[in-house]
Amino acid sequence: GEDVEQSLFLSVREGDSSVINCTYTDSSSTYLYWYKQEPGAGLQLLTYIFSNMDMKQDQRLTVLLNKKDKHLSLRIADTQTGDSAIYFCAEAAGGYNKLIFGAGTRLAVHP
Amino acid sequence: EAGVVQSPRYKIIEKKQPVAFWCNPISGHNTLYWYRQNLGQGPELLIRYENEEAVDDSQLPKDRFSAERLKGVDSTLKIQPAELGDSAVYLCASSLDVGPNEKLFFGSGTQLSVL
């Protein structure tokens, strides 16, 4: 069945790069997404990548996709304290926008 | 532009009581979703509407949960009676249309605590 897995916690120093990893199971997923959730707030779409791409860059964010290994990563350059949040990886399964989310990675940024 | 609006923000009820959540999607968005997010988990889809039609409710526990989207705009999600295990954040989302490249916009959610 469909499943998305992420590591639960990442701690980085302010100014360093953060890399959040995700694995998924549905090889037919056409789009893969990264969402950010701050405390007490809903999910905010950060970026997404189409399955025929292997990299997408958007300002400080870089998404890498290894379709063979079904591995997705999100790199945040020059991580700031405002980046502290939970980051969810999601795959669009079933041919339409039915999102299957991972459990989320909590990113903690310290001085 | 207003985002997806949900109310109430928080709800505390005793088990076996009914509860209802309300969602107002982004204007013009045809597709509306209700997700449930348990503590420490990612959101899970409960039901998806295209306009006023529920097109995917396979994950909705139909013995106690119901939803409606009259006139294809606002939506309500109801639980009757609530159980302890229903404690979660209920998120509403909307998208302009349906398709793998349609972006979902989420509301802030309703945090339900069942005592």
mmCIF file of C-alpha atoms in Angstrom:
data_model
loop_
_atom_site.group_PDB
_atom_site.id
_atom_site.type_symbol
_atom_site.label_atom_id
_atom_site.label_comp_id
_atom_site.label_asym_id
_atom_site.label_seq_id
_atom_site.Cartn_x
_atom_site.Cartn_y
_atom_site.Cartn_z
ATOM 1 C CA GLY A 1 0.000 0.000 0.000
ATOM 2 C CA GLU A 2 0.892 3.638 0.016
ATOM 3 C CA ASP A 3 3.332 4.725 2.696
ATOM 4 C CA VAL A 4 5.566 7.720 3.265
ATOM 5 C CA GLU A 5 8.347 7.630 5.839
ATOM 6 C CA GLN A 6 10.439 10.401 7.326
ATOM 7 C CA SER A 7 12.908 10.750 10.159
ATOM 8 C CA LEU A 8 11.188 12.366 13.112
ATOM 9 C CA PHE A 9 13.660 14.976 14.278
ATOM 10 C CA LEU A 10 16.508 17.143 12.968
ATOM 11 C CA SER A 11 18.538 19.714 14.850
ATOM 12 C CA VAL A 12 20.791 22.216 13.050
ATOM 13 C CA ARG A 13 22.750 25.319 13.867
ATOM 14 C CA GLU A 14 21.563 28.633 12.496
ATOM 15 C CA GLY A 15 23.253 29.368 9.176
ATOM 16 C CA ASP A 16 23.951 25.715 8.365
ATOM 17 C CA SER A 17 22.105 23.703 5.729
ATOM 18 C CA SER A 18 19.296 21.342 6.708
ATOM 19 C CA VAL A 19 18.504 18.174 4.797
ATOM 20 C CA ILE A 20 15.213 16.418 5.451
ATOM 21 C CA ASN A 21 14.751 12.987 3.896
ATOM 22 C CA CYS A 22 11.678 11.039 2.862
ATOM 23 C CA THR A 23 10.945 7.698 1.242
ATOM 24 C CA TYR A 24 7.704 6.779 -0.487
ATOM 25 C CA THR A 25 6.270 3.600 -1.922
ATOM 26 C CA ASP A 26 3.883 4.491 -4.748
ATOM 27 C CA SER A 27 5.996 4.493 -7.899
ATOM 28 C CA SER A 28 3.062 5.912 -9.871
ATOM 29 C CA SER A 29 3.012 9.135 -7.862
ATOM 30 C CA THR A 30 3.193 11.992 -10.311
ATOM 31 C CA TYR A 31 3.918 14.795 -7.872
ATOM 32 C CA LEU A 32 5.726 14.907 -4.542
ATOM 33 C CA TYR A 33 5.322 17.746 -2.106
ATOM 34 C CA TRP A 34 6.907 19.385 0.894
ATOM 35 C CA TYR A 35 4.634 21.132 3.393
ATOM 36 C CA LYS A 36 5.600 23.183 6.453
ATOM 37 C CA GLN A 37 3.546 23.318 9.638
ATOM 38 C CA GLU A 38 4.256 25.877 12.326
ATOM 39 C CA PRO A 39 2.819 25.463 15.838
ATOM 40 C CA GLY A 40 -0.945 25.873 15.894
ATOM 41 C CA ALA A 41 -1.172 26.478 12.176
ATOM 42 C CA GLY A 42 -2.307 24.580 9.124
ATOM 43 C CA LEU A 43 0.001 23.178 6.497
ATOM 44 C CA GLN A 44 1.695 25.528 4.069
ATOM 45 C CA LEU A 45 2.850 24.269 0.693
ATOM 46 C CA LEU A 46 6.590 24.944 0.363
ATOM 47 C CA THR A 47 7.464 23.338 -2.916
ATOM 48 C CA TYR A 48 6.711 20.358 -5.106
ATOM 49 C CA ILE A 49 8.433 18.342 -7.803
ATOM 50 C CA PHE A 50 7.090 16.474 -10.798
ATOM 51 C CA SER A 51 8.161 12.859 -10.968
ATOM 52 C CA ASN A 52 10.064 13.272 -14.254
ATOM 53 C CA MET A 53 12.430 15.784 -12.642
ATOM 54 C CA ASP A 54 15.352 14.974 -10.414
ATOM 55 C CA MET A 55 15.981 18.407 -8.957
ATOM 56 C CA LYS A 56 14.126 21.627 -8.341
ATOM 57 C CA GLN A 57 15.515 24.773 -6.762
ATOM 58 C CA ASP A 58 13.447 27.593 -5.322
ATOM 59 C CA GLN A 59 15.477 30.276 -3.518
ATOM 60 C CA ARG A 60 16.842 28.602 -0.364
ATOM 61 C CA LEU A 61 15.029 25.354 -1.037
ATOM 62 C CA THR A 62 16.376 22.494 -3.144
ATOM 63 C CA VAL A 63 14.376 19.339 -3.747
ATOM 64 C CA LEU A 64 16.151 16.198 -4.926
ATOM 65 C CA LEU A 65 14.244 13.192 -6.250
ATOM 66 C CA ASN A 66 15.710 9.733 -6.755
ATOM 67 C CA LYS A 67 12.852 7.939 -8.463
ATOM 68 C CA LYS A 68 14.670 4.631 -8.647
ATOM 69 C CA ASP A 69 15.088 4.508 -4.863
ATOM 70 C CA LYS A 70 11.800 6.392 -4.216
ATOM 71 C CA HIS A 71 13.741 8.887 -2.126
ATOM 72 C CA LEU A 72 12.964 12.581 -1.799
ATOM 73 C CA SER A 73 14.935 15.195 0.083
ATOM 74 C CA LEU A 74 14.501 18.850 0.975
ATOM 75 C CA ARG A 75 17.567 20.979 1.511
ATOM 76 C CA ILE A 76 17.206 24.342 3.219
ATOM 77 C CA ALA A 77 20.248 26.559 2.749
ATOM 78 C CA ASP A 78 21.277 29.086 5.420
ATOM 79 C CA THR A 79 18.722 27.763 7.896
ATOM 80 C CA GLN A 80 17.150 30.429 10.081
ATOM 81 C CA THR A 81 15.268 30.245 13.394
ATOM 82 C CA GLY A 82 12.079 31.011 11.449
ATOM 83 C CA ASP A 83 12.539 27.712 9.648
ATOM 84 C CA SER A 84 11.837 25.826 12.882
ATOM 85 C CA ALA A 85 8.683 23.829 12.165
ATOM 86 C CA ILE A 86 7.455 20.382 11.192
ATOM 87 C CA TYR A 87 8.082 19.453 7.570
ATOM 88 C CA PHE A 88 5.819 16.942 5.855
ATOM 89 C CA CYS A 89 6.614 15.000 2.753
ATOM 90 C CA ALA A 90 3.572 13.923 0.706
ATOM 91 C CA GLU A 91 2.930 11.951 -2.446
ATOM 92 C CA ALA A 92 -0.034 12.403 -4.776
ATOM 93 C CA ALA A 93 -1.400 8.902 -5.078
ATOM 94 C CA GLY A 94 -4.199 7.407 -7.108
ATOM 95 C CA GLY A 95 -3.928 9.678 -10.134
ATOM 96 C CA TYR A 96 -5.520 12.694 -8.495
ATOM 97 C CA ASN A 97 -4.659 14.931 -5.627
ATOM 98 C CA LYS A 98 -5.089 12.399 -2.845
ATOM 99 C CA LEU A 99 -2.129 13.272 -0.687
ATOM 100 C CA ILE A 100 -0.455 10.645 1.447
ATOM 101 C CA PHE A 101 1.575 12.355 4.146
ATOM 102 C CA GLY A 102 4.522 11.203 6.178
ATOM 103 C CA ALA A 103 4.521 11.664 9.951
ATOM 104 C CA GLY A 104 6.610 14.825 9.647
ATOM 105 C CA THR A 105 10.147 15.843 10.574
ATOM 106 C CA ARG A 106 10.506 18.348 13.381
ATOM 107 C CA LEU A 107 13.296 20.794 12.525
ATOM 108 C CA ALA A 108 14.875 22.635 15.447
ATOM 109 C CA VAL A 109 17.238 25.507 14.656
ATOM 110 C CA HIS A 110 19.542 26.654 17.438
ATOM 111 C CA PRO A 111 21.970 29.576 17.644
ATOM 112 C CA GLU B 1 -7.164 37.152 -0.443
ATOM 113 C CA ALA B 2 -8.640 35.225 2.485
ATOM 114 C CA GLY B 3 -7.391 31.705 2.946
ATOM 115 C CA VAL B 4 -9.332 28.671 4.082
ATOM 116 C CA VAL B 5 -11.280 29.606 7.201
ATOM 117 C CA GLN B 6 -12.217 27.080 9.849
ATOM 118 C CA SER B 7 -14.159 27.357 13.074
ATOM 119 C CA PRO B 8 -14.096 26.799 15.917
ATOM 120 C CA ARG B 9 -10.375 26.911 16.556
ATOM 121 C CA TYR B 10 -10.651 24.671 19.611
ATOM 122 C CA LYS B 11 -13.395 22.408 20.911
ATOM 123 C CA ILE B 12 -13.525 20.432 24.151
ATOM 124 C CA ILE B 13 -16.399 18.019 24.643
ATOM 125 C CA GLU B 14 -17.255 14.980 26.703
ATOM 126 C CA LYS B 15 -17.456 11.604 25.032
ATOM 127 C CA LYS B 16 -20.786 10.669 23.488
ATOM 128 C CA GLN B 17 -21.549 14.336 22.764
ATOM 129 C CA PRO B 18 -22.004 15.591 19.196
ATOM 130 C CA VAL B 19 -19.650 18.099 17.622
ATOM 131 C CA ALA B 20 -19.528 19.988 14.327
ATOM 132 C CA PHE B 21 -16.778 21.767 12.447
ATOM 133 C CA TRP B 22 -17.227 24.392 9.774
ATOM 134 C CA CYS B 23 -15.056 25.274 6.784
ATOM 135 C CA ASN B 24 -15.154 28.105 4.272
ATOM 136 C CA PRO B 25 -12.817 27.361 1.351
ATOM 137 C CA ILE B 26 -10.989 29.878 -0.807
ATOM 138 C CA SER B 27 -13.417 31.616 -3.134
ATOM 139 C CA GLY B 28 -13.705 29.811 -6.442
ATOM 140 C CA HIS B 29 -12.138 26.580 -5.245
ATOM 141 C CA ASN B 30 -14.240 23.681 -6.450
ATOM 142 C CA THR B 31 -12.550 20.919 -4.482
ATOM 143 C CA LEU B 32 -12.736 20.679 -0.710
ATOM 144 C CA TYR B 33 -11.053 18.175 1.594
ATOM 145 C CA TRP B 34 -11.373 17.213 5.231
ATOM 146 C CA TYR B 35 -8.283 15.717 6.821
ATOM 147 C CA ARG B 36 -7.700 14.405 10.325
ATOM 148 C CA GLN B 37 -4.302 14.836 11.959
ATOM 149 C CA ASN B 38 -3.588 12.744 15.026
ATOM 150 C CA LEU B 39 -0.889 13.893 17.431
ATOM 151 C CA GLY B 40 2.553 13.261 15.973
ATOM 152 C CA GLN B 41 1.185 12.094 12.628
ATOM 153 C CA GLY B 42 0.635 13.488 9.178
ATOM 154 C CA PRO B 43 -2.876 14.372 8.013
ATOM 155 C CA GLU B 44 -5.104 11.599 6.679
ATOM 156 C CA LEU B 45 -7.882 12.225 4.183
ATOM 157 C CA LEU B 46 -11.423 11.723 5.474
ATOM 158 C CA ILE B 47 -13.477 12.996 2.562
ATOM 159 C CA ARG B 48 -13.095 14.932 -0.672
ATOM 160 C CA TYR B 49 -15.754 16.983 -2.406
ATOM 161 C CA GLU B 50 -15.878 18.132 -5.997
ATOM 162 C CA ASN B 51 -18.405 20.947 -5.844
ATOM 163 C CA GLU B 52 -21.241 19.526 -3.741
ATOM 164 C CA GLU B 53 -20.542 15.863 -4.525
ATOM 165 C CA ALA B 54 -18.577 13.658 -2.136
ATOM 166 C CA VAL B 55 -16.327 11.744 -4.550
ATOM 167 C CA ASP B 56 -14.036 10.019 -2.051
ATOM 168 C CA ASP B 57 -15.333 9.200 1.420
ATOM 169 C CA SER B 58 -13.697 5.805 1.747
ATOM 170 C CA GLN B 59 -11.798 6.853 4.880
ATOM 171 C CA LEU B 60 -14.767 8.440 6.638
ATOM 172 C CA PRO B 61 -16.082 6.360 9.583
ATOM 173 C CA LYS B 62 -19.674 6.484 8.449
ATOM 174 C CA ASP B 63 -21.191 5.102 11.617
ATOM 175 C CA ARG B 64 -20.463 8.334 13.486
ATOM 176 C CA PHE B 65 -19.072 10.841 11.000
ATOM 177 C CA SER B 66 -21.040 12.808 8.432
ATOM 178 C CA ALA B 67 -20.227 15.710 6.182
ATOM 179 C CA GLU B 68 -22.049 17.979 3.827
ATOM 180 C CA ARG B 69 -21.217 20.688 1.366
ATOM 181 C CA LEU B 70 -24.442 22.360 0.443
ATOM 182 C CA LYS B 71 -24.305 24.642 -2.598
ATOM 183 C CA GLY B 72 -20.747 23.552 -3.212
ATOM 184 C CA VAL B 73 -19.139 26.205 -1.026
ATOM 185 C CA ASP B 74 -19.018 25.898 2.787
ATOM 186 C CA SER B 75 -18.781 22.505 4.410
ATOM 187 C CA THR B 76 -19.521 21.022 7.813
ATOM 188 C CA LEU B 77 -18.097 17.869 9.344
ATOM 189 C CA LYS B 78 -20.031 16.267 12.187
ATOM 190 C CA ILE B 79 -19.253 13.572 14.707
ATOM 191 C CA GLN B 80 -22.078 11.975 16.657
ATOM 192 C CA PRO B 81 -21.386 10.563 19.163
ATOM 193 C CA ALA B 82 -17.760 11.520 19.755
ATOM 194 C CA GLU B 83 -15.329 8.964 21.193
ATOM 195 C CA LEU B 84 -12.063 9.475 23.044
ATOM 196 C CA GLY B 85 -10.118 8.357 19.986
ATOM 197 C CA ASP B 86 -11.591 11.193 17.923
ATOM 198 C CA SER B 87 -9.314 13.691 19.671
ATOM 199 C CA ALA B 88 -7.258 15.196 16.839
ATOM 200 C CA VAL B 89 -6.878 18.279 14.669
ATOM 201 C CA TYR B 90 -9.417 18.397 11.856
ATOM 202 C CA LEU B 91 -8.054 20.230 8.844
ATOM 203 C CA CYS B 92 -9.984 21.566 5.908
ATOM 204 C CA ALA B 93 -8.275 22.235 2.599
ATOM 205 C CA SER B 94 -9.352 23.436 -0.804
ATOM 206 C CA SER B 95 -7.986 23.459 -4.315
ATOM 207 C CA LEU B 96 -9.110 25.144 -7.492
ATOM 208 C CA ASP B 97 -9.748 21.855 -9.196
ATOM 209 C CA VAL B 98 -8.722 18.225 -8.928
ATOM 210 C CA GLY B 99 -5.628 16.708 -10.430
ATOM 211 C CA PRO B 100 -2.116 15.737 -9.410
ATOM 212 C CA ASN B 101 -0.751 19.232 -9.996
ATOM 213 C CA GLU B 102 -3.441 21.090 -8.083
ATOM 214 C CA LYS B 103 -2.103 22.752 -4.960
ATOM 215 C CA LEU B 104 -3.964 22.297 -1.708
ATOM 216 C CA PHE B 105 -4.403 25.214 0.644
ATOM 217 C CA PHE B 106 -5.039 24.313 4.270
ATOM 218 C CA GLY B 107 -6.922 26.071 7.030
ATOM 219 C CA SER B 108 -5.547 26.349 10.562
ATOM 220 C CA GLY B 109 -7.674 23.448 11.742
ATOM 221 C CA THR B 110 -10.014 22.704 14.619
ATOM 222 C CA GLN B 111 -8.364 21.021 17.575
ATOM 223 C CA LEU B 112 -10.819 18.611 19.164
ATOM 224 C CA SER B 113 -10.347 17.213 22.656
ATOM 225 C CA VAL B 114 -12.775 14.515 23.770
ATOM 226 C CA LEU B 115 -12.757 13.936 27.546
#
